[in-house]
Amino acid sequence: EAGVTQFPSHSVIEKGQTVTLRCDPISGHDNLYWYRRVMGKEIKFLLHFVKESKQDESGMPNNRFLAERTGGTYSTLKVQPAELEDSGVYFCASSPGSGPYGYTFGSGTRLTVV
Amino acid sequence: GQQLNQSPQSMFIQEGEDVSMNCTSSSIFNTWLWYKQDPGEGPVLLIALYKAGELTSNGRLTAQFGITRKDSFLNISASIPSDVGIYFCAGQDAGNMLTFGGGTRLMVKP
């Protein structure tokens, strides 16, 4: 079974540019989550999709961040325009249902804004 | 929002030593989790705890869910070089969202 796949693994962009991160969840997982770890701090929740619907987007930092999940399959997280403080590692996770088992993380996208 | 305080932030130990790390929270969680992150990878679940007072082992790892549901510890016995990584505690509430601690970076000297 393929795991959660994230693209790209690394991205370096200039302040003010736009970046789009992609996450392909495990096939059949209705739940998809985005988290990020900034500057070696804790991993923080950004949002939760159930199929194509946003179940909880309380962790999105501001309106420069836009997440979509077309057709309930893969998801994208767009940052526009990027700021220096957006640098960090963005993790995607997916799960088939509630509970921690089956809650699988991708390897993350390391975003560096210069 | 909810916060988990994880300590220590880092540890540098000799191979074969035992390790202990813990997390405390001002909020109650339904489930406590311990994850390990290797370089370039995402967090991988090590142990999940569901009941207050529960003590669970996974090989050389032992974790306990505090009676108050506001704390947990993770012990690693007889550490080996492959234990190197960042360990995160996390609390899960009814909404499926995970709240993570700041992580403990473990370094093991052969």
PDB file of C-alpha atoms in Angstrom:
ATOM      1  CA  GLU A   1       0.000   0.000   0.000  1.00  0.00           C
ATOM      2  CA  ALA A   2       1.461   3.374  -1.011  1.00  0.00           C
ATOM      3  CA  GLY A   3       1.833   5.854   1.813  1.00  0.00           C
ATOM      4  CA  VAL A   4       0.991   9.539   1.943  1.00  0.00           C
ATOM      5  CA  THR A   5       2.961  11.317  -0.764  1.00  0.00           C
ATOM      6  CA  GLN A   6       3.920  14.961  -0.716  1.00  0.00           C
ATOM      7  CA  PHE A   7       5.364  17.117  -3.502  1.00  0.00           C
ATOM      8  CA  PRO A   8       7.776  18.786  -3.616  1.00  0.00           C
ATOM      9  CA  SER A   9      10.040  17.572  -0.853  1.00  0.00           C
ATOM     10  CA  HIS A  10      11.827  20.925  -0.766  1.00  0.00           C
ATOM     11  CA  SER A  11      10.956  24.387  -2.070  1.00  0.00           C
ATOM     12  CA  VAL A  12      12.933  27.609  -1.875  1.00  0.00           C
ATOM     13  CA  ILE A  13      11.073  30.715  -2.981  1.00  0.00           C
ATOM     14  CA  GLU A  14      11.435  34.455  -2.603  1.00  0.00           C
ATOM     15  CA  LYS A  15       9.224  36.525  -0.385  1.00  0.00           C
ATOM     16  CA  GLY A  16       6.135  37.580  -2.296  1.00  0.00           C
ATOM     17  CA  GLN A  17       6.082  34.566  -4.594  1.00  0.00           C
ATOM     18  CA  THR A  18       3.454  31.865  -4.690  1.00  0.00           C
ATOM     19  CA  VAL A  19       3.998  28.226  -3.792  1.00  0.00           C
ATOM     20  CA  THR A  20       1.660  25.270  -4.086  1.00  0.00           C
ATOM     21  CA  LEU A  21       2.196  22.121  -2.060  1.00  0.00           C
ATOM     22  CA  ARG A  22       0.516  18.885  -3.011  1.00  0.00           C
ATOM     23  CA  CYS A  23      -0.537  15.882  -0.941  1.00  0.00           C
ATOM     24  CA  ASP A  24      -1.733  12.523  -2.206  1.00  0.00           C
ATOM     25  CA  PRO A  25      -3.359  10.620   0.658  1.00  0.00           C
ATOM     26  CA  ILE A  26      -3.574   6.877   1.023  1.00  0.00           C
ATOM     27  CA  SER A  27      -6.240   5.601  -1.359  1.00  0.00           C
ATOM     28  CA  GLY A  28      -9.606   5.309   0.350  1.00  0.00           C
ATOM     29  CA  HIS A  29      -8.766   7.649   3.224  1.00  0.00           C
ATOM     30  CA  ASP A  30     -11.575  10.155   3.528  1.00  0.00           C
ATOM     31  CA  ASN A  31      -9.768  12.252   6.149  1.00  0.00           C
ATOM     32  CA  LEU A  32      -6.880  14.489   5.085  1.00  0.00           C
ATOM     33  CA  TYR A  33      -5.006  16.859   7.387  1.00  0.00           C
ATOM     34  CA  TRP A  34      -2.391  19.558   6.945  1.00  0.00           C
ATOM     35  CA  TYR A  35       0.079  20.398   9.718  1.00  0.00           C
ATOM     36  CA  ARG A  36       3.239  22.476   9.805  1.00  0.00           C
ATOM     37  CA  ARG A  37       6.319  22.789  11.968  1.00  0.00           C
ATOM     38  CA  VAL A  38       7.849  26.237  12.024  1.00  0.00           C
ATOM     39  CA  MET A  39      11.372  27.039  13.238  1.00  0.00           C
ATOM     40  CA  GLY A  40      11.827  23.837  15.253  1.00  0.00           C
ATOM     41  CA  LYS A  41       8.718  24.440  17.310  1.00  0.00           C
ATOM     42  CA  GLU A  42       5.763  22.146  17.803  1.00  0.00           C
ATOM     43  CA  ILE A  43       3.861  20.645  14.880  1.00  0.00           C
ATOM     44  CA  LYS A  44       0.676  22.657  14.512  1.00  0.00           C
ATOM     45  CA  PHE A  45      -2.638  21.714  12.975  1.00  0.00           C
ATOM     46  CA  LEU A  46      -3.754  23.721   9.958  1.00  0.00           C
ATOM     47  CA  LEU A  47      -6.906  22.071   8.650  1.00  0.00           C
ATOM     48  CA  HIS A  48      -8.902  18.885   8.178  1.00  0.00           C
ATOM     49  CA  PHE A  49     -10.793  17.678   5.113  1.00  0.00           C
ATOM     50  CA  VAL A  50     -13.425  14.981   5.101  1.00  0.00           C
ATOM     51  CA  LYS A  51     -13.592  13.992   1.469  1.00  0.00           C
ATOM     52  CA  GLU A  52     -13.787  17.312  -0.384  1.00  0.00           C
ATOM     53  CA  SER A  53     -15.261  19.313   2.500  1.00  0.00           C
ATOM     54  CA  LYS A  54     -13.331  21.395   5.005  1.00  0.00           C
ATOM     55  CA  GLN A  55     -14.246  19.938   8.391  1.00  0.00           C
ATOM     56  CA  ASP A  56     -12.040  22.226  10.459  1.00  0.00           C
ATOM     57  CA  GLU A  57      -9.844  25.044   9.220  1.00  0.00           C
ATOM     58  CA  SER A  58      -9.285  26.701  12.575  1.00  0.00           C
ATOM     59  CA  GLY A  59      -5.503  26.361  12.329  1.00  0.00           C
ATOM     60  CA  MET A  60      -5.039  28.254   9.071  1.00  0.00           C
ATOM     61  CA  PRO A  61      -2.854  31.239   9.980  1.00  0.00           C
ATOM     62  CA  ASN A  62      -4.339  33.833   7.608  1.00  0.00           C
ATOM     63  CA  ASN A  63      -5.961  34.350   4.223  1.00  0.00           C
ATOM     64  CA  ARG A  64      -2.657  33.947   2.385  1.00  0.00           C
ATOM     65  CA  PHE A  65      -3.170  30.201   2.816  1.00  0.00           C
ATOM     66  CA  LEU A  66      -5.679  28.377   0.627  1.00  0.00           C
ATOM     67  CA  ALA A  67      -6.298  24.639   0.773  1.00  0.00           C
ATOM     68  CA  GLU A  68      -8.358  22.611  -1.655  1.00  0.00           C
ATOM     69  CA  ARG A  69      -9.200  18.967  -2.104  1.00  0.00           C
ATOM     70  CA  THR A  70     -10.613  18.441  -5.538  1.00  0.00           C
ATOM     71  CA  GLY A  71     -12.971  15.495  -5.801  1.00  0.00           C
ATOM     72  CA  GLY A  72     -11.963  14.299  -2.372  1.00  0.00           C
ATOM     73  CA  THR A  73      -8.690  12.868  -3.656  1.00  0.00           C
ATOM     74  CA  TYR A  74      -5.413  14.815  -3.553  1.00  0.00           C
ATOM     75  CA  SER A  75      -5.105  18.153  -1.793  1.00  0.00           C
ATOM     76  CA  THR A  76      -3.166  21.328  -2.484  1.00  0.00           C
ATOM     77  CA  LEU A  77      -2.048  24.038  -0.094  1.00  0.00           C
ATOM     78  CA  LYS A  78      -1.255  27.348  -1.734  1.00  0.00           C
ATOM     79  CA  VAL A  79       0.620  30.159  -0.035  1.00  0.00           C
ATOM     80  CA  GLN A  80       0.208  33.492  -1.792  1.00  0.00           C
ATOM     81  CA  PRO A  81       2.101  35.723  -1.295  1.00  0.00           C
ATOM     82  CA  ALA A  82       4.688  33.884   0.785  1.00  0.00           C
ATOM     83  CA  GLU A  83       6.269  35.637   3.781  1.00  0.00           C
ATOM     84  CA  LEU A  84       9.493  34.823   5.638  1.00  0.00           C
ATOM     85  CA  GLU A  85       7.597  33.448   8.644  1.00  0.00           C
ATOM     86  CA  ASP A  86       5.943  30.823   6.425  1.00  0.00           C
ATOM     87  CA  SER A  87       9.217  28.877   6.296  1.00  0.00           C
ATOM     88  CA  GLY A  88       8.970  25.457   7.881  1.00  0.00           C
ATOM     89  CA  VAL A  89       8.015  21.865   7.192  1.00  0.00           C
ATOM     90  CA  TYR A  90       4.476  21.231   5.994  1.00  0.00           C
ATOM     91  CA  PHE A  91       3.118  17.770   6.758  1.00  0.00           C
ATOM     92  CA  CYS A  92       0.091  16.103   5.286  1.00  0.00           C
ATOM     93  CA  ALA A  93      -1.614  13.148   6.953  1.00  0.00           C
ATOM     94  CA  SER A  94      -4.567  10.963   6.073  1.00  0.00           C
ATOM     95  CA  SER A  95      -6.751   8.515   7.957  1.00  0.00           C
ATOM     96  CA  PRO A  96      -9.677   6.253   7.112  1.00  0.00           C
ATOM     97  CA  GLY A  97     -11.720   7.292  10.141  1.00  0.00           C
ATOM     98  CA  SER A  98     -11.445   8.454  13.716  1.00  0.00           C
ATOM     99  CA  GLY A  99      -8.696   7.378  16.122  1.00  0.00           C
ATOM    100  CA  PRO A 100      -4.916   7.463  15.847  1.00  0.00           C
ATOM    101  CA  TYR A 101      -4.362   4.165  14.069  1.00  0.00           C
ATOM    102  CA  GLY A 102      -4.231   4.516  10.340  1.00  0.00           C
ATOM    103  CA  TYR A 103      -3.391   8.217  10.828  1.00  0.00           C
ATOM    104  CA  THR A 104      -0.370   8.287   8.481  1.00  0.00           C
ATOM    105  CA  PHE A 105       1.919  11.224   7.844  1.00  0.00           C
ATOM    106  CA  GLY A 106       3.759  12.079   4.654  1.00  0.00           C
ATOM    107  CA  SER A 107       7.453  12.953   4.648  1.00  0.00           C
ATOM    108  CA  GLY A 108       6.686  16.651   4.515  1.00  0.00           C
ATOM    109  CA  THR A 109       7.590  19.589   2.289  1.00  0.00           C
ATOM    110  CA  ARG A 110      10.365  21.808   3.590  1.00  0.00           C
ATOM    111  CA  LEU A 111       9.512  25.361   2.537  1.00  0.00           C
ATOM    112  CA  THR A 112      12.134  28.078   2.750  1.00  0.00           C
ATOM    113  CA  VAL A 113      11.109  31.652   2.006  1.00  0.00           C
ATOM    114  CA  VAL A 114      14.060  33.992   1.425  1.00  0.00           C
TER     115      VAL A 114
ATOM    116  CA  GLY B   1      -5.592  27.133  22.200  1.00  0.00           C
ATOM    117  CA  GLN B   2      -4.432  23.875  23.742  1.00  0.00           C
ATOM    118  CA  GLN B   3      -0.722  23.513  24.453  1.00  0.00           C
ATOM    119  CA  LEU B   4       1.467  20.579  25.375  1.00  0.00           C
ATOM    120  CA  ASN B   5       4.695  21.202  27.285  1.00  0.00           C
ATOM    121  CA  GLN B   6       7.249  18.546  26.413  1.00  0.00           C
ATOM    122  CA  SER B   7      10.551  18.040  28.200  1.00  0.00           C
ATOM    123  CA  PRO B   8      13.408  17.793  27.866  1.00  0.00           C
ATOM    124  CA  GLN B   9      13.940  19.605  24.577  1.00  0.00           C
ATOM    125  CA  SER B  10      17.020  17.511  23.832  1.00  0.00           C
ATOM    126  CA  MET B  11      19.012  14.666  25.296  1.00  0.00           C
ATOM    127  CA  PHE B  12      22.482  13.351  24.522  1.00  0.00           C
ATOM    128  CA  ILE B  13      22.995   9.942  26.056  1.00  0.00           C
ATOM    129  CA  GLN B  14      25.323   6.966  25.906  1.00  0.00           C
ATOM    130  CA  GLU B  15      24.209   3.831  24.088  1.00  0.00           C
ATOM    131  CA  GLY B  16      22.625   1.423  26.554  1.00  0.00           C
ATOM    132  CA  GLU B  17      21.246   4.100  28.852  1.00  0.00           C
ATOM    133  CA  ASP B  18      17.551   4.466  29.613  1.00  0.00           C
ATOM    134  CA  VAL B  19      15.668   7.573  28.480  1.00  0.00           C
ATOM    135  CA  SER B  20      12.615   9.301  29.891  1.00  0.00           C
ATOM    136  CA  MET B  21      10.615  12.192  28.485  1.00  0.00           C
ATOM    137  CA  ASN B  22       7.251  13.639  29.422  1.00  0.00           C
ATOM    138  CA  CYS B  23       4.441  15.930  28.411  1.00  0.00           C
ATOM    139  CA  THR B  24       1.992  17.990  30.420  1.00  0.00           C
ATOM    140  CA  SER B  25      -1.089  19.868  29.348  1.00  0.00           C
ATOM    141  CA  SER B  26      -3.552  22.307  30.860  1.00  0.00           C
ATOM    142  CA  SER B  27      -6.334  20.518  28.954  1.00  0.00           C
ATOM    143  CA  ILE B  28      -7.735  17.009  29.082  1.00  0.00           C
ATOM    144  CA  PHE B  29      -7.288  14.774  26.049  1.00  0.00           C
ATOM    145  CA  ASN B  30      -9.184  11.622  25.111  1.00  0.00           C
ATOM    146  CA  THR B  31      -6.070   9.973  23.680  1.00  0.00           C
ATOM    147  CA  TRP B  32      -2.345  10.483  24.192  1.00  0.00           C
ATOM    148  CA  LEU B  33       0.084   9.529  21.472  1.00  0.00           C
ATOM    149  CA  TRP B  34       3.839   9.264  21.095  1.00  0.00           C
ATOM    150  CA  TYR B  35       5.457   9.707  17.677  1.00  0.00           C
ATOM    151  CA  LYS B  36       9.011   9.477  16.388  1.00  0.00           C
ATOM    152  CA  GLN B  37      10.326  11.505  13.476  1.00  0.00           C
ATOM    153  CA  ASP B  38      13.446  10.418  11.621  1.00  0.00           C
ATOM    154  CA  PRO B  39      15.344  12.963   9.474  1.00  0.00           C
ATOM    155  CA  GLY B  40      13.508  13.670   6.214  1.00  0.00           C
ATOM    156  CA  GLU B  41      10.484  11.661   7.233  1.00  0.00           C
ATOM    157  CA  GLY B  42       7.112  12.338   8.770  1.00  0.00           C
ATOM    158  CA  PRO B  43       6.128  11.388  12.322  1.00  0.00           C
ATOM    159  CA  VAL B  44       5.475   7.686  12.869  1.00  0.00           C
ATOM    160  CA  LEU B  45       3.156   6.482  15.640  1.00  0.00           C
ATOM    161  CA  LEU B  46       4.917   4.558  18.406  1.00  0.00           C
ATOM    162  CA  ILE B  47       2.305   4.151  21.122  1.00  0.00           C
ATOM    163  CA  ALA B  48      -1.322   5.208  21.626  1.00  0.00           C
ATOM    164  CA  LEU B  49      -2.920   5.507  25.072  1.00  0.00           C
ATOM    165  CA  TYR B  50      -6.691   5.575  25.546  1.00  0.00           C
ATOM    166  CA  LYS B  51      -7.445   5.266  29.256  1.00  0.00           C
ATOM    167  CA  ALA B  52      -6.331   7.315  32.226  1.00  0.00           C
ATOM    168  CA  GLY B  53      -3.656   5.384  34.092  1.00  0.00           C
ATOM    169  CA  GLU B  54      -3.006   3.074  31.138  1.00  0.00           C
ATOM    170  CA  LEU B  55       0.540   1.733  30.878  1.00  0.00           C
ATOM    171  CA  THR B  56       1.505   0.359  27.458  1.00  0.00           C
ATOM    172  CA  SER B  57       4.699  -1.176  26.123  1.00  0.00           C
ATOM    173  CA  ASN B  58       6.020  -1.583  22.602  1.00  0.00           C
ATOM    174  CA  GLY B  59       9.322  -3.425  22.697  1.00  0.00           C
ATOM    175  CA  ARG B  60      11.800  -1.246  24.578  1.00  0.00           C
ATOM    176  CA  LEU B  61       9.278   1.596  24.749  1.00  0.00           C
ATOM    177  CA  THR B  62       6.883   2.142  27.645  1.00  0.00           C
ATOM    178  CA  ALA B  63       4.367   4.948  27.919  1.00  0.00           C
ATOM    179  CA  GLN B  64       1.733   5.890  30.472  1.00  0.00           C
ATOM    180  CA  PHE B  65      -1.400   8.024  30.305  1.00  0.00           C
ATOM    181  CA  GLY B  66      -1.634  10.110  33.464  1.00  0.00           C
ATOM    182  CA  ILE B  67      -4.531   9.676  35.872  1.00  0.00           C
ATOM    183  CA  THR B  68      -5.607  13.285  35.386  1.00  0.00           C
ATOM    184  CA  ARG B  69      -5.560  12.816  31.554  1.00  0.00           C
ATOM    185  CA  LYS B  70      -3.290  15.850  31.394  1.00  0.00           C
ATOM    186  CA  ASP B  71       0.127  14.204  31.207  1.00  0.00           C
ATOM    187  CA  SER B  72       2.075  11.300  29.807  1.00  0.00           C
ATOM    188  CA  PHE B  73       5.600   9.939  29.847  1.00  0.00           C
ATOM    189  CA  LEU B  74       7.630   7.823  27.452  1.00  0.00           C
ATOM    190  CA  ASN B  75      10.519   5.637  28.542  1.00  0.00           C
ATOM    191  CA  ILE B  76      13.046   3.996  26.245  1.00  0.00           C
ATOM    192  CA  SER B  77      15.152   1.283  27.808  1.00  0.00           C
ATOM    193  CA  ALA B  78      18.653   0.250  26.732  1.00  0.00           C
ATOM    194  CA  SER B  79      18.951   2.871  24.002  1.00  0.00           C
ATOM    195  CA  ILE B  80      20.586   2.002  20.686  1.00  0.00           C
ATOM    196  CA  PRO B  81      21.923   4.275  17.914  1.00  0.00           C
ATOM    197  CA  SER B  82      18.789   3.887  15.779  1.00  0.00           C
ATOM    198  CA  ASP B  83      16.735   5.486  18.556  1.00  0.00           C
ATOM    199  CA  VAL B  84      18.132   8.823  17.381  1.00  0.00           C
ATOM    200  CA  GLY B  85      15.421  11.183  16.215  1.00  0.00           C
ATOM    201  CA  ILE B  86      12.800  13.609  17.448  1.00  0.00           C
ATOM    202  CA  TYR B  87      10.071  12.266  19.724  1.00  0.00           C
ATOM    203  CA  PHE B  88       6.733  14.059  19.900  1.00  0.00           C
ATOM    204  CA  CYS B  89       3.880  13.645  22.294  1.00  0.00           C
ATOM    205  CA  ALA B  90       0.422  14.483  20.966  1.00  0.00           C
ATOM    206  CA  GLY B  91      -3.053  14.704  22.387  1.00  0.00           C
ATOM    207  CA  GLN B  92      -6.091  13.861  20.349  1.00  0.00           C
ATOM    208  CA  ASP B  93      -9.539  15.246  21.057  1.00  0.00           C
ATOM    209  CA  ALA B  94     -12.933  14.206  19.746  1.00  0.00           C
ATOM    210  CA  GLY B  95     -12.425  16.176  16.558  1.00  0.00           C
ATOM    211  CA  ASN B  96      -9.504  14.022  15.312  1.00  0.00           C
ATOM    212  CA  MET B  97      -7.121  16.960  15.422  1.00  0.00           C
ATOM    213  CA  LEU B  98      -3.733  16.324  17.027  1.00  0.00           C
ATOM    214  CA  THR B  99      -2.059  18.819  19.364  1.00  0.00           C
ATOM    215  CA  PHE B 100       1.696  18.226  19.494  1.00  0.00           C
ATOM    216  CA  GLY B 101       4.353  18.947  22.060  1.00  0.00           C
ATOM    217  CA  GLY B 102       7.544  20.750  21.057  1.00  0.00           C
ATOM    218  CA  GLY B 103       9.515  17.543  20.609  1.00  0.00           C
ATOM    219  CA  THR B 104      12.491  15.922  22.316  1.00  0.00           C
ATOM    220  CA  ARG B 105      15.598  15.532  20.167  1.00  0.00           C
ATOM    221  CA  LEU B 106      17.395  12.361  21.194  1.00  0.00           C
ATOM    222  CA  MET B 107      21.036  11.808  20.354  1.00  0.00           C
ATOM    223  CA  VAL B 108      22.762   8.511  21.202  1.00  0.00           C
ATOM    224  CA  LYS B 109      26.507   8.157  21.445  1.00  0.00           C
ATOM    225  CA  PRO B 110      27.737   4.688  20.439  1.00  0.00           C
TER     226      PRO B 110
END
